[in-house]
XYZ file of C-alpha atoms in Angstrom:
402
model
C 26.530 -6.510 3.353
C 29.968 -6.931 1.872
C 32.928 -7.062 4.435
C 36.558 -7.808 4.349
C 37.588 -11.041 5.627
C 41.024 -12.020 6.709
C 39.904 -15.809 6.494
C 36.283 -17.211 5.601
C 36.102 -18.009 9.869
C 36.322 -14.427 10.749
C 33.567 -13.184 8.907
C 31.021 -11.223 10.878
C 27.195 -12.674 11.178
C 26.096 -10.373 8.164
C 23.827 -12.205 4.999
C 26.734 -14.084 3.837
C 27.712 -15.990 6.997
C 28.033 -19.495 6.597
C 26.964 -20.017 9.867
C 23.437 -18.517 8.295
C 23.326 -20.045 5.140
C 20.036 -20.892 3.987
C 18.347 -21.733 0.562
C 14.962 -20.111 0.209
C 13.005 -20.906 -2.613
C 11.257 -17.559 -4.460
C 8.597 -16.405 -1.874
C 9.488 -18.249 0.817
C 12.253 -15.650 1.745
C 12.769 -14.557 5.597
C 11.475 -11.221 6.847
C 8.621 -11.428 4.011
C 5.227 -10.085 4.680
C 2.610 -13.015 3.588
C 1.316 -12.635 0.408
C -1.988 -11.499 0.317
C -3.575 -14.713 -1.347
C -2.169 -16.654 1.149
C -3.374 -14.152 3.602
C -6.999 -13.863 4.525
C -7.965 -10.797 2.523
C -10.589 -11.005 -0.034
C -10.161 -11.101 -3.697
C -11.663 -6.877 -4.338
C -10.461 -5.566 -8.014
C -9.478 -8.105 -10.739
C -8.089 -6.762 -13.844
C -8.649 -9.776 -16.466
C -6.742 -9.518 -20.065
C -6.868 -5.678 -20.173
C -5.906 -3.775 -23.309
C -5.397 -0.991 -24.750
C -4.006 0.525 -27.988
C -3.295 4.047 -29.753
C -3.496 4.258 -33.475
C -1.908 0.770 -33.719
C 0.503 1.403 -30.701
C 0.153 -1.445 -27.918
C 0.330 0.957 -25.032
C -0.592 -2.229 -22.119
C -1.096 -5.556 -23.478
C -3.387 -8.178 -21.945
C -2.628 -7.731 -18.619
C -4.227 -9.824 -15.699
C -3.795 -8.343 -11.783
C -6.001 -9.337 -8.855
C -5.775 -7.133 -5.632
C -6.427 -7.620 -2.145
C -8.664 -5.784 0.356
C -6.354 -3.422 2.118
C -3.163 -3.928 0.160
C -0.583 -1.435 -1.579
C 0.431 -3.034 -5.249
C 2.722 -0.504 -6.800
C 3.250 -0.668 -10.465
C 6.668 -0.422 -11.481
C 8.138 0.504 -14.487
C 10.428 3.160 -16.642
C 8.305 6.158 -18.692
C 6.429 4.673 -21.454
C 5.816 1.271 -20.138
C 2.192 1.538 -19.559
C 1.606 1.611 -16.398
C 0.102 4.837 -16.164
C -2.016 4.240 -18.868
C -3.317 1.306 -17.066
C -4.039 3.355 -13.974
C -6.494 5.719 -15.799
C -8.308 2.986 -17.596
C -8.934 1.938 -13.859
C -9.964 5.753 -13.209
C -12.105 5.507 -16.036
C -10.162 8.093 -18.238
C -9.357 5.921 -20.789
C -11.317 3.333 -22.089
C -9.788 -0.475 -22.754
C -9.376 -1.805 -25.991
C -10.727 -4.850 -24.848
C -10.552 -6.940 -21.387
C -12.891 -6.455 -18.170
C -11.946 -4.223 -14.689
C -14.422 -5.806 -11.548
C -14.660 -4.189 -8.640
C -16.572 -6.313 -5.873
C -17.296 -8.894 -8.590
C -18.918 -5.525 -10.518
C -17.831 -4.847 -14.676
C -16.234 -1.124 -14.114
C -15.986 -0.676 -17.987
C -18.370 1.970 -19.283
C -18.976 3.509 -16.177
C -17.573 6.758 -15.558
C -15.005 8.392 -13.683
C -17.400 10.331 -11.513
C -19.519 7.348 -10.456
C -16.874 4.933 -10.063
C -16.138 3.660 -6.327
C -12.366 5.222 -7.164
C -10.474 8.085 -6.356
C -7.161 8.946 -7.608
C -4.454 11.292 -6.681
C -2.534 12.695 -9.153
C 1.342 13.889 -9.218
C 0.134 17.469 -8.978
C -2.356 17.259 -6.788
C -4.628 19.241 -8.649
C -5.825 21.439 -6.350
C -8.128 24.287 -6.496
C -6.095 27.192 -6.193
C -8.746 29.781 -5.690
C -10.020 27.122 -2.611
C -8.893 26.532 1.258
C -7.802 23.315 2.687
C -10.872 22.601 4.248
C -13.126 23.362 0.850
C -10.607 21.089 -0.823
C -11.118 17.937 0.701
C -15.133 19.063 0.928
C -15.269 19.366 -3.090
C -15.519 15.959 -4.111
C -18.647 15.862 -1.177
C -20.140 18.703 -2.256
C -20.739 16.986 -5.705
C -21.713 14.195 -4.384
C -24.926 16.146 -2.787
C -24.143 14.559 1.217
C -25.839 16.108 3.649
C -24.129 19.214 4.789
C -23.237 17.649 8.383
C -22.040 14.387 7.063
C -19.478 16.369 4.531
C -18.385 18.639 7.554
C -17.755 15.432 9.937
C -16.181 13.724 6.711
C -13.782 16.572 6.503
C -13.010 16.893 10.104
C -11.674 13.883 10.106
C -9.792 13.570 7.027
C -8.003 17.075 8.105
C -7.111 15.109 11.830
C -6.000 12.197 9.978
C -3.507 13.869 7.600
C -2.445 16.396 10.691
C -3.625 19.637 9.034
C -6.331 20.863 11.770
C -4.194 24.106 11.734
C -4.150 24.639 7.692
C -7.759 24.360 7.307
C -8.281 27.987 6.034
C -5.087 28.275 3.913
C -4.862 28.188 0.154
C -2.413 25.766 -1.766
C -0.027 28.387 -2.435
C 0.810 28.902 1.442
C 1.446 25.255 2.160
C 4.389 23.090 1.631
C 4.912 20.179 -0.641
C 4.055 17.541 1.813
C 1.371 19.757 3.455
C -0.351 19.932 -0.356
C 0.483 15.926 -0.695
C -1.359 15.535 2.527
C -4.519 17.902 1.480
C -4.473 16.080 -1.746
C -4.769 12.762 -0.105
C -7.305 13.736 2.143
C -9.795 15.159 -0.686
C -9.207 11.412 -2.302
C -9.885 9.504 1.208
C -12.486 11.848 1.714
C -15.252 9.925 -0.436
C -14.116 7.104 0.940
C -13.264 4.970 -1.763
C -13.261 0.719 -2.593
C -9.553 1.744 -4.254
C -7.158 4.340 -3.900
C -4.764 5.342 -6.964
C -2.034 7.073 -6.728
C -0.409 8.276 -9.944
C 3.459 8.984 -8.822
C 2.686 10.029 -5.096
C 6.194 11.583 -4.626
C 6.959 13.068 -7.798
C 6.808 16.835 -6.879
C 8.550 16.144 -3.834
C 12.679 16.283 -3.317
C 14.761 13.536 -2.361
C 14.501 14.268 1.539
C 11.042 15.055 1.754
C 10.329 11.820 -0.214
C 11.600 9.695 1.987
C 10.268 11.502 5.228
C 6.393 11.470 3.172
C 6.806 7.544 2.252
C 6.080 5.629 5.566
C 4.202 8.454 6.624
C 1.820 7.859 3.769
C 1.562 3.868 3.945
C 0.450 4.830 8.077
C -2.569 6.650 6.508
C -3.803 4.491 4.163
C -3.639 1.793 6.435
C -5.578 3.325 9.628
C -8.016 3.997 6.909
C -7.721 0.135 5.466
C -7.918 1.389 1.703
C -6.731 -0.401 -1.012
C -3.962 0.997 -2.936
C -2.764 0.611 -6.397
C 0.087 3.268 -6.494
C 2.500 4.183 -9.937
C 6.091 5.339 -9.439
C 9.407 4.995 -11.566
C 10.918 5.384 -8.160
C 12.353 1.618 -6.996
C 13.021 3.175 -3.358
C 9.473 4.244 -3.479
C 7.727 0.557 -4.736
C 9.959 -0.932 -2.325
C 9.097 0.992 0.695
C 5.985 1.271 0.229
C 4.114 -1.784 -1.530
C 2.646 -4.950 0.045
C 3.347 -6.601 -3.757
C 4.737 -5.140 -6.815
C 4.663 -5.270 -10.825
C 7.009 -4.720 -12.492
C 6.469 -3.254 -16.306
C 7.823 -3.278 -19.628
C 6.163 -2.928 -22.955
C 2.588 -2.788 -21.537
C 3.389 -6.651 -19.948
C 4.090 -7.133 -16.382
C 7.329 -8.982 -15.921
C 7.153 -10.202 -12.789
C 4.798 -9.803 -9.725
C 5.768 -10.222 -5.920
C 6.998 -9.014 -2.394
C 9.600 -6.759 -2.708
C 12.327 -8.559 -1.157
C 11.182 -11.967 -3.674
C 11.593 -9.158 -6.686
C 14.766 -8.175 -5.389
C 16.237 -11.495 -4.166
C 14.967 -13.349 -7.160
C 14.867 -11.875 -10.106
C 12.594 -14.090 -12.833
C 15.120 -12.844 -15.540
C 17.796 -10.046 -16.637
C 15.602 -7.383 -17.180
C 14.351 -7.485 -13.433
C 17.374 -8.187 -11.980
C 19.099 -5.356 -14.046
C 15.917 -3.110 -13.476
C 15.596 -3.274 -9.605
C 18.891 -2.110 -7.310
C 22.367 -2.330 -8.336
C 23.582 -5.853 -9.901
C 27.057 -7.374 -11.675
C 25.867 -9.543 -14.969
C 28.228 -12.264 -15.914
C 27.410 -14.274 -19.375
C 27.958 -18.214 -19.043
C 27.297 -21.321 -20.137
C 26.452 -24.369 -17.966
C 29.554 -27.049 -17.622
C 27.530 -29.252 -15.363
C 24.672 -29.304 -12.779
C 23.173 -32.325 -10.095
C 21.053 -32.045 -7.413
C 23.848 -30.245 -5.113
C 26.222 -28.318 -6.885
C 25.849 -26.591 -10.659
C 29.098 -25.411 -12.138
C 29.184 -22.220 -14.624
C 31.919 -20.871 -16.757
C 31.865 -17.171 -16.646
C 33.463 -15.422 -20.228
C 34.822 -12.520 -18.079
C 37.500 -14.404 -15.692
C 39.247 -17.881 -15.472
C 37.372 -18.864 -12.237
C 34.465 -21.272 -12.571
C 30.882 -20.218 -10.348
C 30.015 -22.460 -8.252
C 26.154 -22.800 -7.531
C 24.538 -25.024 -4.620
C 21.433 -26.292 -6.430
C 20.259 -27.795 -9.609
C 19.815 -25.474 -12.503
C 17.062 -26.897 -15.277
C 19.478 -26.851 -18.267
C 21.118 -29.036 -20.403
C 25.215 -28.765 -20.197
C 26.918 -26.355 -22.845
C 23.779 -23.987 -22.609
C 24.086 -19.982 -22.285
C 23.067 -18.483 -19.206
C 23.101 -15.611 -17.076
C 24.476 -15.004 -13.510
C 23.691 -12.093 -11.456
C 25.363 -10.718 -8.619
C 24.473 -8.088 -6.247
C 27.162 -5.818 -4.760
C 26.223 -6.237 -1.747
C 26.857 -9.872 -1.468
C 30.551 -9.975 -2.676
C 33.258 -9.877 -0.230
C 36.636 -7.522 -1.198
C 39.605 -8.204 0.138
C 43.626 -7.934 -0.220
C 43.876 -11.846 0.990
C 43.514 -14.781 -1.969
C 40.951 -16.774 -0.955
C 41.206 -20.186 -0.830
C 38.665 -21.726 -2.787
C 38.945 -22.530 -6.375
C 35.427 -21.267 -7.184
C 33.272 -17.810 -6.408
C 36.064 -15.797 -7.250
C 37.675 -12.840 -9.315
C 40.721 -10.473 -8.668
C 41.613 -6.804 -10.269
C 42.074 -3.270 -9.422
C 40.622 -0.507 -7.392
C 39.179 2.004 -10.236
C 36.671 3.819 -8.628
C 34.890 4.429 -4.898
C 31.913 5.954 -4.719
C 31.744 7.391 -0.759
C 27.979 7.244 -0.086
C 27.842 7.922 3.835
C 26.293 4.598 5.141
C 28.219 2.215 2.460
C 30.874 2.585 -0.002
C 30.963 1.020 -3.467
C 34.177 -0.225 -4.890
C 34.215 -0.462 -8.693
C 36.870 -2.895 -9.170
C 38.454 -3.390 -12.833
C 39.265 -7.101 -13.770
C 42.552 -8.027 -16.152
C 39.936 -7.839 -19.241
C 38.552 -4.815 -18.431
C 35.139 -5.359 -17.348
C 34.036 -3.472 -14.045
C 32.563 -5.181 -10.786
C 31.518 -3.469 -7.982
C 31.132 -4.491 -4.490
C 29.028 -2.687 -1.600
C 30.870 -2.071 1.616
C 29.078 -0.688 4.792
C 30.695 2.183 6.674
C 30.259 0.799 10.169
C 33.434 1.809 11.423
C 34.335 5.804 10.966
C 37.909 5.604 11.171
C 38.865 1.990 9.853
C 41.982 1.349 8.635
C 43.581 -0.732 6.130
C 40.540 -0.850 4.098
C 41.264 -0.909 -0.032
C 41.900 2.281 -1.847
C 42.506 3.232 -5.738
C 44.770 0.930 -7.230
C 45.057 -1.245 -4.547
C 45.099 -5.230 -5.666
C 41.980 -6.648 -4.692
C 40.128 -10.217 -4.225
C 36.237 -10.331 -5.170
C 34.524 -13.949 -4.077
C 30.923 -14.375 -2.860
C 29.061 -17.814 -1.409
C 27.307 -20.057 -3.975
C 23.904 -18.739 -2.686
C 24.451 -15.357 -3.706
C 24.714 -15.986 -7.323
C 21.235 -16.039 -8.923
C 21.235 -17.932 -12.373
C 19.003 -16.512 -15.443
C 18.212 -17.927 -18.202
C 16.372 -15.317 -19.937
């Protein structure tokens, strides 16, 4: 996280330290879970050029996706992109244009919803209002003719697993919004299905509850070893949650990986822009070599200073991205001639665990700069108007060039 250094020695061991740099090539990045196909899970729904169109409207557009046995892949994406469209045409509520859904190596398409190995959970929950907990999660059971012992051992359990022994004979109307996220859940585990889809999980929920019902819903499906294909607008929510993610636009998917690769590197603008907080400088490439690339930035005097090789030929536009939270403030000059920008205090957002400090350069543009509140009391830290110094190490910088 961003601090504010006297001198470049003094720094604290945060990201940035120099005494911790290290280059790590897009997947390869510390802390990651494995991905999944390096992993040993099994190859268990493949979606293979799947499309789909509305009165000459491309709603998802050839879109290819294979998931894992037991993983959560979260589509993510802003309203309209097609990612819930894609989700039912996996439910079997909307039928593809063209393209193939396999299940176990099985052709989904043209079977439906009701005898498809899938269960999905939708952002109301849907449940039956006139029903109990307990006949809830039974319903889906019930229509599926089990014997009357199996569907009351199958409920039993699903009401232990989702901690709602106690509920069993209230109606939806006396529960809470997690307790009817948690009866909702349990009807869809309840049939015990190959895949698990979640059509925005958290929507009804508020902020608080949200983040309380995240991890507590990633436990569940993973005692039960489900795999999850989950929809959300919600990057907190993809980012908690998901083993892998997708991120939409236009019916395509834009990128697909961890979510620290997604975050960390970006495969262009729109991702970078899309996922967290980032500064966006336009540039063209002075010169580049196996160790250094050099950038000239059209918002301030100071050239970027990159520590790799960057596959462009000199003069050419690109795009450098900057997260907040990498960039250093400070009332001290520093003393490199690279990695750096200076301007005024215009705005600081308080936010309880960090502060962000929207800093105004001499042509205007705004930066910002992410600064955690470890200390309570601190002093001497910059305030409105104050003169400040922006500079960040060459590996923070990620270079786009589209």
């Amino acid at each position: 996280m961003a601090t504010i250094p006297e001198t470049k020695e003094n720094r604290p061991l945060n990201g940035n330290d120099p005494a911790r740099k290290t280059v790590h090539l897009p997947g390869e990045l510390p802390g990651q879970k494995p991905s999944p196909e390096k992993s040993n899970r099994r190859p268990i729904l493949e979606i293979k050029e799947l499309h789909k169109e509305f009165d000459n409207f491309t709603a998802v557009n050839r879109v290819s996706l294979t998931l894992y046995e037991g993983e959560i892949f979260a589509l993510l994406g802003s309203s309209g992109c097609g990612k819930s469209t894609l989700l039912r045409m996996l439910a079997g509520f909307e039928k593809p244009t063209s393209g193939s859904i396999l299940l176990d190596g099985k052709e989904l398409t043209g079977i439906p919803p009701y005898k498809r190995p899938v269960n999905m959970m939708f952002q109301s929950y849907a449940l039956f209002p006139y029903m109990t907990v307990e006949q809830n999660i039974a319903f889906g059971l019930k229509q599926s003719k089990l014997p009357h012992k199996l569907i009351s051992e199958r409920v039993e359990k699903m009401l232990k697993l989702v901690h709602m022994e106690d509920y069993c004979d209230r109606k939806p109307y006396q529960l809470s919004g997690g307790q009817r996220q948690r009866v909702a859940l349990a009807r869809s585990l309840a049939k015990e299905p190959r895949v698990l889809l979640l059509d925005e999980p958290m929507g009804a929920l508020d902020k608080k509850l949200r983040e309380q019902m995240r991890l507590e819903l990633v436990d569940i499906i993973n005692s039960v070893g489900v795999t999850c294909l989950m929809v959300t607008h919600d990057q907190e929510e993809a980012m908690t949650m998901a083993d892998r993610i997708a991120v939409m636009d236009k019916g395509e998917f834009i990128q697909i990986g961890g979510p620290r690769e997604i975050y960390e590197n970006p495969n262009c603008r729109f991702c970078a822009e899309f996922i967290g907080s980032v500064n966006i400088f336009d540039c063209h490439l002075l010169s580049s070599n196996a160790t250094q690339s050099l950038i000239r930035a059209t918002d301030f005097p100071n050239l970027i200073e990159l520590s790799h090789d960057i596959d462009l030929a000199d003069g050419m536009p690109l795009t450098i991205a900057l997260r907040p939270e990498k960039v250093y403030i400070s009332h001290k000059k520093p003393e490199e001639s690279t990695n750096w920008c200076e301007g005024v205090v215009d705005n600081i957002a308080y936010l309880g665990d960090i502060s962000i400090y929207y800093v105004r350069l001499t042509d205007g543009r705004i930066v910002s700069a992410t600064l955690p509140n470890v200390d309570r009391f601190k002093e001497g830290l910059p305030t409105w108007d104050d003169h400040v110094y922006l500079s960040w190490d060459p590996e923070s910088c990620i270079a786009l060039t589209f």
